[in-house]
Each structure stands twice: as structure tokens, then as C-alpha cells.
mmCIF file of C-alpha atoms in Angstrom:
data_model
loop_
_atom_site.group_PDB
_atom_site.id
_atom_site.type_symbol
_atom_site.label_atom_id
_atom_site.label_comp_id
_atom_site.label_asym_id
_atom_site.label_seq_id
_atom_site.Cartn_x
_atom_site.Cartn_y
_atom_site.Cartn_z
ATOM 1 C CA MET A 29 5.125 10.784 15.212
ATOM 2 C CA TYR A 30 7.457 7.449 15.054
ATOM 3 C CA PRO A 31 11.216 8.104 14.886
ATOM 4 C CA GLU A 32 12.897 7.722 11.774
ATOM 5 C CA GLU A 33 15.532 5.371 13.220
ATOM 6 C CA LEU A 34 13.020 2.846 14.056
ATOM 7 C CA VAL A 35 10.825 3.067 11.114
ATOM 8 C CA LYS A 36 14.181 2.756 8.525
ATOM 9 C CA PRO A 37 14.606 -0.598 8.289
ATOM 10 C CA MET A 38 10.703 -0.968 8.118
ATOM 11 C CA ARG A 39 10.655 1.703 4.784
ATOM 12 C CA ALA A 40 13.560 -0.467 3.502
ATOM 13 C CA GLU A 41 11.641 -3.491 3.223
ATOM 14 C CA LEU A 42 9.170 -2.334 0.776
ATOM 15 C CA SER A 43 11.697 0.140 -1.008
ATOM 16 C CA ASP A 44 13.644 -2.362 -1.723
ATOM 17 C CA ALA A 45 11.170 -4.517 -3.556
ATOM 18 C CA GLY A 46 10.470 -1.805 -5.835
ATOM 19 C CA PHE A 47 7.945 1.213 -3.936
ATOM 20 C CA GLU A 48 8.584 4.593 -4.034
ATOM 21 C CA ASP A 49 8.398 6.067 -0.437
ATOM 22 C CA LEU A 50 6.325 9.188 -1.053
ATOM 23 C CA TYR A 51 6.174 11.918 1.450
ATOM 24 C CA THR A 52 3.969 15.015 0.248
ATOM 25 C CA ALA A 53 0.295 15.163 -0.520
ATOM 26 C CA ASP A 54 1.234 16.498 -4.266
ATOM 27 C CA ALA A 55 3.669 13.189 -4.308
ATOM 28 C CA VAL A 56 0.808 11.285 -3.628
ATOM 29 C CA LYS A 57 -2.266 12.693 -5.824
ATOM 30 C CA ASP A 58 0.544 12.913 -8.787
ATOM 31 C CA ALA A 59 0.999 9.350 -8.489
ATOM 32 C CA ILE A 60 -2.396 8.387 -7.902
ATOM 33 C CA SER A 61 -3.747 9.922 -10.975
ATOM 34 C CA LYS A 62 -0.526 8.661 -13.350
ATOM 35 C CA GLU A 63 -2.394 6.871 -16.327
ATOM 36 C CA GLY A 64 -2.025 2.724 -15.456
ATOM 37 C CA THR A 65 -2.364 1.233 -11.935
ATOM 38 C CA THR A 66 -0.928 2.146 -8.893
ATOM 39 C CA LEU A 67 -0.451 0.224 -6.012
ATOM 40 C CA VAL A 68 -0.688 2.292 -2.633
ATOM 41 C CA VAL A 69 0.438 0.458 0.552
ATOM 42 C CA VAL A 70 -0.008 2.163 3.827
ATOM 43 C CA ASN A 71 2.651 1.119 5.671
ATOM 44 C CA SER A 72 2.663 0.620 9.733
ATOM 45 C CA VAL A 73 5.071 0.132 12.508
ATOM 46 C CA CYS A 74 2.713 -2.948 13.774
ATOM 47 C CA GLY A 75 3.073 -6.714 14.402
ATOM 48 C CA CYS A 76 0.496 -7.439 11.356
ATOM 49 C CA ALA A 77 2.403 -5.010 8.564
ATOM 50 C CA ALA A 78 5.624 -6.838 9.414
ATOM 51 C CA ARG A 79 4.249 -10.165 9.227
ATOM 52 C CA ASN A 80 1.541 -10.415 6.871
ATOM 53 C CA ALA A 81 1.274 -6.852 4.744
ATOM 54 C CA ARG A 82 4.501 -5.952 3.630
ATOM 55 C CA PRO A 83 5.337 -9.706 2.869
ATOM 56 C CA GLY A 84 2.344 -10.279 1.184
ATOM 57 C CA ALA A 85 2.784 -7.020 -1.029
ATOM 58 C CA LYS A 86 6.116 -7.904 -1.946
ATOM 59 C CA MET A 87 5.202 -11.660 -2.852
ATOM 60 C CA SER A 88 2.034 -10.213 -4.968
ATOM 61 C CA LEU A 89 4.737 -8.478 -7.174
ATOM 62 C CA ASP A 90 5.792 -12.605 -8.493
ATOM 63 C CA ASN A 91 2.619 -12.431 -10.802
ATOM 64 C CA ALA A 92 2.246 -11.886 -14.766
ATOM 65 C CA LYS A 93 0.210 -9.117 -14.492
ATOM 66 C CA LYS A 94 1.220 -6.138 -11.911
ATOM 67 C CA PRO A 95 0.892 -2.854 -11.348
ATOM 68 C CA ASP A 96 2.540 0.203 -13.338
ATOM 69 C CA ASN A 97 3.548 2.181 -9.713
ATOM 70 C CA LEU A 98 4.363 1.050 -6.587
ATOM 71 C CA ILE A 99 3.886 3.424 -4.124
ATOM 72 C CA THR A 100 3.930 3.714 0.089
ATOM 73 C CA VAL A 101 3.202 6.481 2.744
ATOM 74 C CA PHE A 102 3.976 5.599 6.288
ATOM 75 C CA ALA A 103 1.266 5.844 8.832
ATOM 76 C CA GLY A 104 2.429 7.853 12.054
ATOM 77 C CA VAL A 105 5.437 9.172 10.379
ATOM 78 C CA ASP A 106 4.477 10.677 6.971
ATOM 79 C CA LYS A 107 1.472 12.664 8.043
ATOM 80 C CA GLU A 108 0.948 15.025 4.752
ATOM 81 C CA ALA A 109 1.415 11.892 1.988
ATOM 82 C CA VAL A 110 -1.091 9.463 5.007
ATOM 83 C CA ASP A 111 -3.652 11.921 4.719
ATOM 84 C CA GLU A 112 -3.962 12.433 0.703
ATOM 85 C CA ALA A 113 -3.766 8.575 0.367
ATOM 86 C CA ARG A 114 -6.344 7.999 2.757
ATOM 87 C CA ALA A 115 -8.684 10.523 1.130
ATOM 88 C CA SER A 116 -8.069 8.929 -2.244
ATOM 89 C CA MET A 117 -9.053 5.751 -0.422
ATOM 90 C CA PHE A 118 -12.697 7.425 0.450
ATOM 91 C CA PRO A 119 -15.158 5.618 1.190
ATOM 92 C CA PHE A 120 -13.139 2.971 3.338
ATOM 93 C CA PRO A 121 -11.927 4.384 6.487
ATOM 94 C CA PRO A 122 -8.492 5.660 7.501
ATOM 95 C CA SER A 123 -6.682 2.104 8.733
ATOM 96 C CA SER A 124 -3.091 0.983 8.428
ATOM 97 C CA PRO A 125 -1.986 -1.438 7.582
ATOM 98 C CA SER A 126 -3.600 -0.996 4.219
ATOM 99 C CA MET A 127 -3.408 -1.350 0.427
ATOM 100 C CA ALA A 128 -5.510 0.106 -2.384
ATOM 101 C CA LEU A 129 -5.170 -0.638 -6.094
ATOM 102 C CA PHE A 130 -5.811 2.162 -8.305
ATOM 103 C CA LYS A 131 -6.517 2.697 -12.004
ATOM 104 C CA ASN A 132 -5.777 5.708 -14.125
ATOM 105 C CA GLY A 133 -6.480 7.630 -10.490
ATOM 106 C CA GLU A 134 -10.229 5.356 -9.533
ATOM 107 C CA LEU A 135 -9.769 3.196 -7.092
ATOM 108 C CA VAL A 136 -10.770 -0.396 -7.893
ATOM 109 C CA HIS A 137 -9.662 -2.808 -5.229
ATOM 110 C CA MET A 138 -9.009 -2.394 -1.403
ATOM 111 C CA LEU A 139 -7.517 -4.297 1.235
ATOM 112 C CA GLU A 140 -8.439 -2.624 4.642
ATOM 113 C CA ARG A 141 -6.385 -3.699 8.336
ATOM 114 C CA HIS A 142 -9.280 -5.879 8.911
ATOM 115 C CA HIS A 143 -8.424 -7.651 5.110
ATOM 116 C CA ILE A 144 -5.242 -7.879 6.428
ATOM 117 C CA GLU A 145 -4.958 -8.539 10.761
ATOM 118 C CA GLY A 146 -4.698 -12.051 11.132
ATOM 119 C CA ARG A 147 -4.303 -13.566 7.516
ATOM 120 C CA PRO A 148 -1.783 -14.814 6.029
ATOM 121 C CA ALA A 149 0.746 -13.052 3.674
ATOM 122 C CA ASP A 150 0.053 -15.141 0.720
ATOM 123 C CA MET A 151 -3.438 -15.216 0.981
ATOM 124 C CA ILE A 152 -2.728 -11.695 1.013
ATOM 125 C CA ALA A 153 -0.650 -11.692 -2.099
ATOM 126 C CA GLU A 154 -3.154 -14.156 -3.547
ATOM 127 C CA ASN A 155 -5.640 -11.655 -2.929
ATOM 128 C CA LEU A 156 -3.704 -8.583 -4.823
ATOM 129 C CA LYS A 157 -2.809 -10.901 -7.745
ATOM 130 C CA ASP A 158 -6.610 -11.417 -8.257
ATOM 131 C CA ALA A 159 -7.166 -7.627 -8.368
ATOM 132 C CA TYR A 160 -3.622 -7.449 -10.523
ATOM 133 C CA ASP A 161 -5.091 -10.220 -12.985
ATOM 134 C CA GLU A 162 -8.760 -8.437 -13.093
ATOM 135 C CA PHE A 163 -7.289 -4.805 -13.694
ATOM 136 C CA CYS A 164 -3.692 -4.289 -14.904
#
């Protein structure tokens, strides 16, 4: 588990952009099951989260269509919330960072770490925007 002082600025990068930080399994379950679309970002302390995932997630919101709900959980910190988010992303294996788009509680789009690592933030944003255009 990472100390809160370390992850606070990394959390803020997404929460300042409108993402809700979730800490419990029930909160994640409730958010994902909401009517409409929900983007879940599994945040991480790794370099690809800082360089690619968080900036890409934020850039993706500059789109005509976007998710109704934006949530984030932090790998290595929010164990209960992360476990629930990852269970909802089955059959995809756990990875962080990762991003998943749900529509009416159903997983409709997934970006695993291998889709994020080594790819520029604008490419990740475009991938998400394409999903928003299709599902939102």
C-alpha cells in the first residue's frame, strides 16, 4: 500500500478534472450500475499512468459525447474499490493503469495497461473518444 502523501497529487490530477475518487466496493458497484455511461480509471503510481493514462483520460473529455459518470480507484491504495472495479472488468486480467467504459452496468470498452504503456496520451484520448461516440 502506498502512503496517501505520495498518491494525493496523482489522485488530484483526475479529481480536479471531474473524476470521483471511490474507496469502497459498494461505491464502485453503485457507480458502475448507474444508468448511462461510466468511465472507470484504475489509477497507478507508475510512469505510464503519469505520462499516458491520466493525461489521456483528461484529454478524452474534450469531446461532444462523453460519459455520464467519471470515477477512479487507485491501485495499491484502495484495495476494496480496485478489487470490485477489476471484478467488473472480467474477463480482462487485472492491470494498472487501465480504463473501462460501462453502459448501464455492462462493460463496453476496455483499455488495459498494454494499450496504454508506450502510447502517447493523445492516442489514448482518441481511443476513448471513439468509444464515447459509439456508446455515450
